[in-house]
Short mmCIF file of C-alpha atoms in Angstrom, two decimals:
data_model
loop_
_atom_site.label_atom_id
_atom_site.label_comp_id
_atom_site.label_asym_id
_atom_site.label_seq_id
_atom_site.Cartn_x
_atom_site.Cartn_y
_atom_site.Cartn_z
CA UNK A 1 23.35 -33.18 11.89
CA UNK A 2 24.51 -36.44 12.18
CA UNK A 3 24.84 -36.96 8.08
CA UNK A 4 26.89 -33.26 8.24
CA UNK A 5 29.44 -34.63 10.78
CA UNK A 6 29.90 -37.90 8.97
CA UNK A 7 30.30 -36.00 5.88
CA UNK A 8 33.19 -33.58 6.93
CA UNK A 9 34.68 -36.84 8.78
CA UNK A 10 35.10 -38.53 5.63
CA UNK A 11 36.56 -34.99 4.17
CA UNK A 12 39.00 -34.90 7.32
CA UNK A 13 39.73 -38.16 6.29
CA UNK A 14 40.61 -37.65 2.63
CA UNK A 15 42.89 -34.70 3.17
CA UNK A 16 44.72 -36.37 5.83
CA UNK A 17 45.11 -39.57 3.30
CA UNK A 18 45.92 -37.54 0.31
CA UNK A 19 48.33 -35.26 2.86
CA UNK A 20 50.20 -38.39 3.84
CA UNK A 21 50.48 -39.40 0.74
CA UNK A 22 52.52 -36.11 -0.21
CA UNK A 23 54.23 -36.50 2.99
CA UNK A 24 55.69 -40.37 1.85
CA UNK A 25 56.75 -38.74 -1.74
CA UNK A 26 58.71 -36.27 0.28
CA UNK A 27 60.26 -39.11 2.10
CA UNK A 28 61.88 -40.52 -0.63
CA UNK A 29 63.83 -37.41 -2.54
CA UNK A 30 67.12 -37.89 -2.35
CA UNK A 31 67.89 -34.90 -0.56
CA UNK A 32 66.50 -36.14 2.47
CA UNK A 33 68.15 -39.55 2.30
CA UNK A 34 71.77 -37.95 1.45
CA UNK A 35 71.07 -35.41 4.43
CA UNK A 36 70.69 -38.83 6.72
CA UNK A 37 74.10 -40.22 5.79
CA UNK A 38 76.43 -39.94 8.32
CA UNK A 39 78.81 -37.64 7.22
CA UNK A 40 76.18 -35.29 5.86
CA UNK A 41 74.28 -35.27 9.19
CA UNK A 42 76.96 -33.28 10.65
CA UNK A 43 77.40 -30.69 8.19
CA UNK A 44 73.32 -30.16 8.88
CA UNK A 45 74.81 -28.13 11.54
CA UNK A 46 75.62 -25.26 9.43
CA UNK A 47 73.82 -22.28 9.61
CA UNK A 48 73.02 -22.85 5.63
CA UNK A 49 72.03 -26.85 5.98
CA UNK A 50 70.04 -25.41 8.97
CA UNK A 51 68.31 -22.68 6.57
CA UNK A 52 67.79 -25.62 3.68
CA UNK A 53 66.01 -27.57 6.32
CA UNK A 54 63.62 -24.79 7.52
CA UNK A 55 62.43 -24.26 4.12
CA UNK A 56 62.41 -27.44 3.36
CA UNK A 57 59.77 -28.17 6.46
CA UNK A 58 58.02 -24.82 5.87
CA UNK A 59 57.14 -25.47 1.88
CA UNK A 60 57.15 -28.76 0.93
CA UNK A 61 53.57 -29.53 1.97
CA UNK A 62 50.94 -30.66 0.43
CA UNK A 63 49.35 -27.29 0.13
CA UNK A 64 52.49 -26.21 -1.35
CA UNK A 65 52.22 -28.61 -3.95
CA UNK A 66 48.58 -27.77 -4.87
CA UNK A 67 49.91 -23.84 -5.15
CA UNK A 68 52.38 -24.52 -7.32
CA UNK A 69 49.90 -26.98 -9.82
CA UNK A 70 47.35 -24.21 -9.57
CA UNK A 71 49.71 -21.61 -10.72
CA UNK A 72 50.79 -23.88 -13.74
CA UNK A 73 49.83 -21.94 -17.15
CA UNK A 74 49.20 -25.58 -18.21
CA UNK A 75 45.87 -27.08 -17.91
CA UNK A 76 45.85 -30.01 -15.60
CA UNK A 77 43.24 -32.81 -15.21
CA UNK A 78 44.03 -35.96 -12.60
CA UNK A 79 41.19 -38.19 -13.77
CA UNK A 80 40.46 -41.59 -11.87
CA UNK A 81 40.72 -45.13 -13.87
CA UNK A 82 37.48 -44.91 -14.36
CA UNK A 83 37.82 -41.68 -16.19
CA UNK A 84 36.01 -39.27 -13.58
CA UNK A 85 37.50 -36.25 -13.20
CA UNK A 86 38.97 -35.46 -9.50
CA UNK A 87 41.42 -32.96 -10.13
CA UNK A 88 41.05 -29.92 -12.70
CA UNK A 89 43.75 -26.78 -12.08
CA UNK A 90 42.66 -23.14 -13.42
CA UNK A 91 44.52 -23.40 -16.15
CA UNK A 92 42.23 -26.07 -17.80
CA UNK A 93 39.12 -23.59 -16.02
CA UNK A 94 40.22 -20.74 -18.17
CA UNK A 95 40.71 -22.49 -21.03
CA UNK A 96 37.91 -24.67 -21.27
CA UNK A 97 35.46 -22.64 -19.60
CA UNK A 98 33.80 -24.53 -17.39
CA UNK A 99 33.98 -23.81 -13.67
CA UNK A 100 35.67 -26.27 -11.13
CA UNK A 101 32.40 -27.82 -9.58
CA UNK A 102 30.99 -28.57 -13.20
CA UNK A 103 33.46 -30.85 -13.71
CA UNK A 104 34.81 -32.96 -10.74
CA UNK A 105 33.27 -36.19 -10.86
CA UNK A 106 31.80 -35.65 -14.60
CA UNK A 107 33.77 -37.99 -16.94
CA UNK A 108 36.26 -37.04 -18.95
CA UNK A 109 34.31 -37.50 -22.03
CA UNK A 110 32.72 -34.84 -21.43
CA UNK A 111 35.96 -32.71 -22.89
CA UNK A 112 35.77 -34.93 -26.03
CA UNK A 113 33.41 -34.68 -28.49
CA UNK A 114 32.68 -37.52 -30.92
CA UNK A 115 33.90 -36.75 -34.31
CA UNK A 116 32.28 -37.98 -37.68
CA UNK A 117 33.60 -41.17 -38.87
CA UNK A 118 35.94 -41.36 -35.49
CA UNK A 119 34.74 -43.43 -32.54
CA UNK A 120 37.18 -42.15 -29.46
CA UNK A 121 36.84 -44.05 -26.29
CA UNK A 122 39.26 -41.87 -23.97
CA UNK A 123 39.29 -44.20 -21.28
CA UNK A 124 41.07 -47.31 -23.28
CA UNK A 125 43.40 -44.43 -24.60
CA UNK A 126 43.67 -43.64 -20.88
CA UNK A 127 44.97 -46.82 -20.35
CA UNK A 128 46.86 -47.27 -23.34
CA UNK A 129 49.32 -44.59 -23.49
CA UNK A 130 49.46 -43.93 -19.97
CA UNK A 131 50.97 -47.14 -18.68
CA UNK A 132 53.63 -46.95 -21.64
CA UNK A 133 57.38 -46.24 -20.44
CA UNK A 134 58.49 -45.67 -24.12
CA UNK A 135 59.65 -41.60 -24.46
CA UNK A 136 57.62 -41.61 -27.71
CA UNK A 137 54.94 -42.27 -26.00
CA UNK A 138 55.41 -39.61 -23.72
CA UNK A 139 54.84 -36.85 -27.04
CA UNK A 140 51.56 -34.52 -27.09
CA UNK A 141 48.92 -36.14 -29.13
CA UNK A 142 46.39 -34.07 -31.29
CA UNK A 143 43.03 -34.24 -29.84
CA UNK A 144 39.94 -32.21 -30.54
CA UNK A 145 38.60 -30.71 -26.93
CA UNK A 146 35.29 -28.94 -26.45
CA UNK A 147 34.56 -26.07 -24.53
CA UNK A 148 31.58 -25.60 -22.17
CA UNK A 149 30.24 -22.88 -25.07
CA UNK A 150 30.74 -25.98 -27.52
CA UNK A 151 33.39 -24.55 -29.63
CA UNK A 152 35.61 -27.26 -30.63
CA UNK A 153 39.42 -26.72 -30.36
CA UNK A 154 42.68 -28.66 -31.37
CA UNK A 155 44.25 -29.28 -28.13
CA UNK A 156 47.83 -31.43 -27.62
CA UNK A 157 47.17 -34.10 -24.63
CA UNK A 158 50.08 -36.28 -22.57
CA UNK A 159 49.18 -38.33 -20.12
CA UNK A 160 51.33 -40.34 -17.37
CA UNK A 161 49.94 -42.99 -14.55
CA UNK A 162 50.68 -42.21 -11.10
CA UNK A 163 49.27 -42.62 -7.15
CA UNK A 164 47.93 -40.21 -4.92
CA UNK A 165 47.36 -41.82 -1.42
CA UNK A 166 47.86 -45.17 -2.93
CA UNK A 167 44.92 -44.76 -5.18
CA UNK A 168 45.42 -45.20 -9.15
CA UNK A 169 45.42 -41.83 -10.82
CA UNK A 170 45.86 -40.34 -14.35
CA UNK A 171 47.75 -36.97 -14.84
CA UNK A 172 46.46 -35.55 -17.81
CA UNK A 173 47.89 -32.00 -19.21
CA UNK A 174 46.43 -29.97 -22.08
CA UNK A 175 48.02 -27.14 -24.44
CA UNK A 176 45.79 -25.51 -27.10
CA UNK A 177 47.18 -25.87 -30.09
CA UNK A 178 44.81 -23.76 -31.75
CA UNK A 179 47.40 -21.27 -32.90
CA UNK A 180 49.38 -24.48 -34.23
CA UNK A 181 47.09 -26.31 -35.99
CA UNK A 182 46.21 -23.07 -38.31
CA UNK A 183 49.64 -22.59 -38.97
CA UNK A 184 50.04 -26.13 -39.86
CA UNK A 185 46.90 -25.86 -42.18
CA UNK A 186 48.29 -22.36 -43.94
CA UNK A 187 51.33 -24.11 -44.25
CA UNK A 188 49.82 -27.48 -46.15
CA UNK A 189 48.14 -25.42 -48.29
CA UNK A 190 50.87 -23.19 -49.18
CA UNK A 191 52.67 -25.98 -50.09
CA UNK A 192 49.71 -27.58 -51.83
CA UNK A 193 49.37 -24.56 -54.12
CA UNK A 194 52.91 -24.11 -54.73
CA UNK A 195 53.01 -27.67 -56.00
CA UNK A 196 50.27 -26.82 -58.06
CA UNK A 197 51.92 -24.01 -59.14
CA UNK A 198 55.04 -25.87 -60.20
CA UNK A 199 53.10 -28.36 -61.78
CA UNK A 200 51.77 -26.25 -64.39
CA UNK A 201 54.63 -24.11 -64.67
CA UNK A 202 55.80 -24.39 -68.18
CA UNK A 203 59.53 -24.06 -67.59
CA UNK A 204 61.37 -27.20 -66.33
CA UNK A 205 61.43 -26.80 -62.55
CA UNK A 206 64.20 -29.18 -61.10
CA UNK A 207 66.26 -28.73 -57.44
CA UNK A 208 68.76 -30.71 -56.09
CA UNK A 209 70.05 -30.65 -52.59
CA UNK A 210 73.68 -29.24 -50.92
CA UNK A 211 75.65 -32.68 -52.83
CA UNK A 212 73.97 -32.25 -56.30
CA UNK A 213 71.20 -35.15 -56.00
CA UNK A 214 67.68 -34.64 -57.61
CA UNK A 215 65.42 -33.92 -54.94
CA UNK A 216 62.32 -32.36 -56.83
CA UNK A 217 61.59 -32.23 -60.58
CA UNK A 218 58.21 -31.28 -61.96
CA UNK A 219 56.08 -32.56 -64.48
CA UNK A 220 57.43 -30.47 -67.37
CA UNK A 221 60.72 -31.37 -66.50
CA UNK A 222 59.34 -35.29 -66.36
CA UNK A 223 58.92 -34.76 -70.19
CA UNK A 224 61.50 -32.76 -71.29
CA UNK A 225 63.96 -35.08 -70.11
CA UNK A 226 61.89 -38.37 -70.27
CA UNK A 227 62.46 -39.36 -67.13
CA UNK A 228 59.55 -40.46 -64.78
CA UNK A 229 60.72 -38.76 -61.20
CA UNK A 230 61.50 -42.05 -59.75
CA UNK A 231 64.05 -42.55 -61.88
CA UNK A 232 65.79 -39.08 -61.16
CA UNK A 233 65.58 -38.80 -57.44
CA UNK A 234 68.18 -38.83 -55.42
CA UNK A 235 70.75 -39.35 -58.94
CA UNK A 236 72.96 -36.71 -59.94
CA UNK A 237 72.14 -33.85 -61.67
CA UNK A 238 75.05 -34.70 -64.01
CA UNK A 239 72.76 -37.00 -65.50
CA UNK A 240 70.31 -34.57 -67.51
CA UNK A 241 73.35 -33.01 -69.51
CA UNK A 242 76.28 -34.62 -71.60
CA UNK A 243 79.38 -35.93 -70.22
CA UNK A 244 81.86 -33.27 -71.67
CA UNK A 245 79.91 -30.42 -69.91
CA UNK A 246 79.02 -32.49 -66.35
CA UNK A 247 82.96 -31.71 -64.69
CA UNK A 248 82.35 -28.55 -65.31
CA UNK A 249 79.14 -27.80 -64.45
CA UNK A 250 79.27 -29.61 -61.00
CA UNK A 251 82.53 -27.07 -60.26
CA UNK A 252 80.26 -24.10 -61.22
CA UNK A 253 76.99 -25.07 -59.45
CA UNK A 254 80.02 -25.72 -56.01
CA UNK A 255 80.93 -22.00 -56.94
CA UNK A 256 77.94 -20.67 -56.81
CA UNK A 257 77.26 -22.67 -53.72
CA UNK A 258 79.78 -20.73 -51.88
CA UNK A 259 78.87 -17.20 -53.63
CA UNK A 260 76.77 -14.72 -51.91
CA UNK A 261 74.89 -14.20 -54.79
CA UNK A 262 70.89 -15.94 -54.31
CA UNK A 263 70.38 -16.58 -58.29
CA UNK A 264 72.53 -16.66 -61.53
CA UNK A 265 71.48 -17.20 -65.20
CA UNK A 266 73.68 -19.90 -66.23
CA UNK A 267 73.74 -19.07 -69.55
CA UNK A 268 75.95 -16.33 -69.21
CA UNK A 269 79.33 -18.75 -68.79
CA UNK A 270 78.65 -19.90 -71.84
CA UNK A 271 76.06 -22.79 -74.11
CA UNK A 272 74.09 -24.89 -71.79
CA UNK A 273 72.32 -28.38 -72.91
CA UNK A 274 70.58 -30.89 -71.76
CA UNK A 275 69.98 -34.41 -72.45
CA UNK A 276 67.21 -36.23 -72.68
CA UNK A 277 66.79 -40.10 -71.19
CA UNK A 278 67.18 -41.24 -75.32
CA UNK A 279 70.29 -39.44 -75.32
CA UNK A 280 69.56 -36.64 -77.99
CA UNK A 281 70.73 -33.11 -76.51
CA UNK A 282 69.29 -29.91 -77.23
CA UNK A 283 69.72 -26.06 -76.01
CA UNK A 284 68.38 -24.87 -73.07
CA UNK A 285 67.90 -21.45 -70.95
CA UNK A 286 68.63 -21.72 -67.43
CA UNK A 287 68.31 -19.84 -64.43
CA UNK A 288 69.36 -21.58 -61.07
CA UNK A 289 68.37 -19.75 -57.38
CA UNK A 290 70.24 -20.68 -54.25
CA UNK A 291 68.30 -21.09 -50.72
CA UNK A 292 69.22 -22.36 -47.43
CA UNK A 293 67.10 -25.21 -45.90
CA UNK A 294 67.97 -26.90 -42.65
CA UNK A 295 71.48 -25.19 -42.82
CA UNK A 296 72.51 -26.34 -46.58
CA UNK A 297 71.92 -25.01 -49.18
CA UNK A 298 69.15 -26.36 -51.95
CA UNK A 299 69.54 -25.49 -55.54
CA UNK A 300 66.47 -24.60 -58.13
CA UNK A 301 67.35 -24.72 -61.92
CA UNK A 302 64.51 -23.09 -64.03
CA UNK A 303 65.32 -24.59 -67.49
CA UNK A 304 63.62 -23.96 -70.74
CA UNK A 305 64.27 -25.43 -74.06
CA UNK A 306 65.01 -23.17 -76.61
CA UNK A 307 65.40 -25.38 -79.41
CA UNK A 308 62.76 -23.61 -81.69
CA UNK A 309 64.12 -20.62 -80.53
CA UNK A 310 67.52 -21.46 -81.03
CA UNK A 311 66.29 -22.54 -84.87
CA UNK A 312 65.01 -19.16 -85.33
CA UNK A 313 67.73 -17.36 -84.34
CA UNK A 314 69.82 -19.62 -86.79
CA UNK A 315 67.65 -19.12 -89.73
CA UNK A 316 67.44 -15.27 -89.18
CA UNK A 317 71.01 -15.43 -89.53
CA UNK A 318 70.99 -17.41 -92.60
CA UNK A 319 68.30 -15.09 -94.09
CA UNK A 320 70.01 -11.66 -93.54
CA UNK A 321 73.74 -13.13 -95.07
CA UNK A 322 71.52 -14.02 -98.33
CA UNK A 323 69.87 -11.03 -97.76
CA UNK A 324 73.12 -9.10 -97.75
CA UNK A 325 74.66 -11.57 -100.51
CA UNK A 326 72.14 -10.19 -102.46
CA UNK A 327 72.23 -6.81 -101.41
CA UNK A 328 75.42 -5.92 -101.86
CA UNK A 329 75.91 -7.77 -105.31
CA UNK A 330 73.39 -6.04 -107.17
CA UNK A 331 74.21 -3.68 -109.63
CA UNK A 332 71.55 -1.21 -109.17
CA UNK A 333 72.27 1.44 -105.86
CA UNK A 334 70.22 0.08 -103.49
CA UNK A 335 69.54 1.37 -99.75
CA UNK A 336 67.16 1.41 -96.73
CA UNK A 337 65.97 4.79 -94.92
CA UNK A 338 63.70 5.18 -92.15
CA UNK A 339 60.39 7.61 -93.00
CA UNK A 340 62.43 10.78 -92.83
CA UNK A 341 64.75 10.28 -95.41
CA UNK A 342 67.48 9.08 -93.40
CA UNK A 343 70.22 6.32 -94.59
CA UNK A 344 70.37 3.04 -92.70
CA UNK A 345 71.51 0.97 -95.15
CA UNK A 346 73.42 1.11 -98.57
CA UNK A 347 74.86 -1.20 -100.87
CA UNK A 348 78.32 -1.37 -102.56
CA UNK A 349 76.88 -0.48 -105.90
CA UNK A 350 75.24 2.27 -104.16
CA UNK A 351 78.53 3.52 -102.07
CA UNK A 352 80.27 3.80 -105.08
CA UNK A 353 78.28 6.78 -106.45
CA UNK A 354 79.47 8.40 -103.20
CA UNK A 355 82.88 10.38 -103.08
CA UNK A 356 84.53 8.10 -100.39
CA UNK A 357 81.39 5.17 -99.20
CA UNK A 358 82.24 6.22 -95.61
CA UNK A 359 80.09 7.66 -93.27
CA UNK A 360 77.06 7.51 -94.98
CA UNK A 361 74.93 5.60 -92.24
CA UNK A 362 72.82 8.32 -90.53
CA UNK A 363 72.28 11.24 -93.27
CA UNK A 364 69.43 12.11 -94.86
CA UNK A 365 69.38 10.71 -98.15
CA UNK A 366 69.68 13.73 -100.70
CA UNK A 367 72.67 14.91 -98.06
CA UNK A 368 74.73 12.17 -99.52
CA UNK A 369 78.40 13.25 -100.67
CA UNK A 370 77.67 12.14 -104.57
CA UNK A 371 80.89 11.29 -106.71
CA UNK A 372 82.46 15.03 -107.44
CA UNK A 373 80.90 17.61 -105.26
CA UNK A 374 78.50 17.64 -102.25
CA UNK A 375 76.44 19.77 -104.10
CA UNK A 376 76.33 17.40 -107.07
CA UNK A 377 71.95 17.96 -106.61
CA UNK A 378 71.11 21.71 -107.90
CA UNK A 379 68.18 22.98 -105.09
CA UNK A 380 65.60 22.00 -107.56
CA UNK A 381 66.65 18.19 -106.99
CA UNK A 382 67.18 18.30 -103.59
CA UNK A 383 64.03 19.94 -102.87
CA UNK A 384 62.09 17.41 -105.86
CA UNK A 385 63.81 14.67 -103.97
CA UNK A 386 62.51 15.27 -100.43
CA UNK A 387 59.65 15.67 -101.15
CA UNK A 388 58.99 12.50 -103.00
CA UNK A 389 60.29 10.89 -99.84
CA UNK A 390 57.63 12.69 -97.81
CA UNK A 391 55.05 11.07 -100.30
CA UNK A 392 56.93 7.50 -99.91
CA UNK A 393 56.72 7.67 -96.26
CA UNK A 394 53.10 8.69 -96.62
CA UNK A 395 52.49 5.09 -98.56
CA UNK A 396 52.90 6.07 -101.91
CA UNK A 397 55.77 4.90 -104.23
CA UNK A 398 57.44 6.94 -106.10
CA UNK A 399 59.69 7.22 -109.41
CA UNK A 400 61.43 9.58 -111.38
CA UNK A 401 64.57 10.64 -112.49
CA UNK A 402 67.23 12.87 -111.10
CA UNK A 403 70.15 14.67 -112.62
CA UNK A 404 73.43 14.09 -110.48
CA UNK A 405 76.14 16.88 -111.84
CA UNK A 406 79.91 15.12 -111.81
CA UNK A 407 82.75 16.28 -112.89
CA UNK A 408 82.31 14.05 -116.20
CA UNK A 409 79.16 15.28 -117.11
CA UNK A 410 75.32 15.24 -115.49
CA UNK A 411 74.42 11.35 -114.80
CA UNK A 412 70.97 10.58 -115.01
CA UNK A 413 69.51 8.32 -112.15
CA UNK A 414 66.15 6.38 -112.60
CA UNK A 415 65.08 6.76 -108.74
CA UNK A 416 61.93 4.59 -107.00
CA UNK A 417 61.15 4.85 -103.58
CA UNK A 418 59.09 1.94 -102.59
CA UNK A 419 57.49 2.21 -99.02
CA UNK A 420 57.70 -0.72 -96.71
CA UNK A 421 54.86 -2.13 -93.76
CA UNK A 422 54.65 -3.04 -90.73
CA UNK A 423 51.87 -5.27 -89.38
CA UNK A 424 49.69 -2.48 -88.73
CA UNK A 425 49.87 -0.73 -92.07
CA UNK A 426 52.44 1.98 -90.58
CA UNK A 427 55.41 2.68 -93.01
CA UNK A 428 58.57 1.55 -90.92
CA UNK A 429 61.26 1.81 -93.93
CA UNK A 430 61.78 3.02 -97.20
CA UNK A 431 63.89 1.19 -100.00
CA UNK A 432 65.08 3.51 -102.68
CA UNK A 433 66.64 1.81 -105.63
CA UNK A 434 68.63 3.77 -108.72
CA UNK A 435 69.76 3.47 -111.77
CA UNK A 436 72.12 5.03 -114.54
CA UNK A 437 69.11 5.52 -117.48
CA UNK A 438 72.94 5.19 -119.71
CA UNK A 439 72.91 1.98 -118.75
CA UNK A 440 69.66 0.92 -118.88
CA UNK A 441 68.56 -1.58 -121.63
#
């Protein structure tokens, strides 16, 4: 009976001790002390200083206190410097698991389990970052907490040193940052595949930020220019093109900047190049997309060389004006139809068996207004003629000769229709070549 009283003394004791100790905080908020200045004092008369003083003596208690921690959705721990645990609010309860009575007096190690490779002592980090005064100090540190289930979670911990009664205390809170940390992973590895991605890509990836410096160029870029990426960042783009183009590209790319329009193939406002670190230039294909980072906006140039391409194009050129050099020059009439019969092409010696050479793209080929008449085939050469062009398209080549009636007399034409491939073996044109047998050695 005896050990019961002397328990609940002690109790008594503590609440009035931790009690007192609200009552001195009270004591000092500066409320209090500007109410006790003398011309303050008298204004207390008020009925509304009157009101602010009976709430004032009504709340702030110590109980009032306690609600108001309780009600926190912040989990609370006030641990001793020892690193027992005196103090847990519901918050922490809830979100840890464990009820109240498992974990007053346990220590606080308890919450913290020992990671691989990591050795985490919380008490000297207790005592480390509590008694700091530095702001930065003050952030939320990433911590690993366990629950009474054993789950592990990634919690965000501040602590701060304080008193209670007199006695040393640390106020620990606690935010799950559960949520957080899985964002943070998706994110890294969003970002670690889209590096991956632009890596590999095989178009020169380069952005620069809102004044035109390199920020990011990828590894394709790296050796299409020659440049290592240390040696680009934070330089002007300018510096990957030729000076007679870099006024005017800057002006364009500050256009664009201030156009509503997210992307723009650059190649469209006329020849783009580049230049390489050795200072050769050569063509390239460019695309650049606009998006807004921080507030400013960050540009993306997709660039491609086209320099083989570029060569192609150039021959093909070449090759269809020798083509046509030769084409046209010939004597013998010489023409291209597709597999019905139909004109695409015709030379000049081949327009000048016609009554006008205009307007024969796009009939069929024994349609053609021959020197004289438009009838200058009798039925028995128009119909002899198509269907040797049927054959043709069919794959087989064909020659004989037709009669074409003029006004001079009938001119004999030695006619072949030689069929023409395509990769597959499908007949995509037909060349028919002719000659006057007159003239023929």
């Amino acid at each position: 009976m005896r050990k019961q009283v002397s328990r609940s003394r002690k109790t008594f004791v503590c609440l009035r001790r931790w009690k007192a100790g609200i009552r001195s905080k009270i004591q000092r908020q500066p409320s209090e002390r500007m109410l006790r200045r003398p011309g303050v004092a008298a204004a207390t008369r008020s009925n509304r200083a009157e009101g602010f003083m009976t709430l004032r003596t009504d709340n702030m208690t110590g109980e009032f206190y306690r609600t108001i921690v309780e009600a926190l959705p912040e989990a609370i721990i006030v641990a001793t410097p020892e690193g027992r645990m005196v103090y847990v609010n519901a918050a922490l309860v809830r979100l840890l698991g464990y009820g109240e009575e498992e974990l007053l007096g346990q220590p606080i190690s308890k919450l913290v389990p020992q990671q691989l490779g990591r050795r985490l002592e919380p008490m000297k980090w207790l005592t480390r970052w509590a008694g700091e005064d530095d702001a930065e100090q003050s952030r939320f540190l990433d911590l690993i907490g366990r629950a009474k289930d054993g789950r592990e979670m990634a919690v965000g911990v501040r602590v701060r040193e304080g008193s209670i009664g007199g006695d040393r205390r640390y106020f620990i809170s606690v935010r799950d940052r559960t949520v957080a940390r899985d964002d943070l992973v998706r994110a890294k590895e969003t970002q670690l595949l889209t590096s991956r991605i632009l890596a590999v890509a095989a178009d020169a990836i380069v952005a620069v930020d809102h004044a035109q410096k390199i920020s990011f160029l990828n590894l394709t870029a790296e050796k299409l220019f020659g440049y290592a990426d240390d040696e680009v960042i934070g330089q002007p783009l300018e510096m990957l093109m030729p000076d007679r183009f870099r006024k005017r590209h800057h002006l364009e790319v500050s256009a664009f900047g201030n156009a509503r329009q997210a992307s723009r193939y650059m190649n469209e406002r006329g020849r783009v190049v580049g230049r390489r670190k050795d200072g050769s230039e050569f063509p390239v294909e460019a695309t650049i997309t606009k998006v807004t980072m921080g507030g400013l906006p960050t540009f993306v140039a997709h660039i491609r060389d086209v320099t083989e391409r570029t060569a192609r194009e150039k021959a093909l050129v070449e090759s269809e004006r020798r083509f046509h050099a030769i084409f046209d020059h010939a004597f013998e009439a010489i023409g291209l139809l597709d597999p019905a019969g139909v004109v695409l092409e015709i030379n000049r010696a081949g327009r000048a068996l016609t009554e006008d050479g205009r307007g024969l793209i796009g009939q069929p080929l024994w349609d053609l207004p021959w020197i004289g008449r438009t009838d200058a085939l009798d039925e028995e050469g128009r119909t002899r003629l198509q269907d040797a062009v049927a054959r043709a398209a069919a794959g087989e080549g064909q020659r004989f000769n037709v009669d074409i009636h003029q006004p001079s007399g009938t001119v004999q034409i030695d006619l072949s229709l030689t069929p023409v491939r395509d990769e597959s073996g499908k007949v995509v044109y037909i060349i028919p070549e002719g000659r006057d047998v007159a003239k023929v050695d």
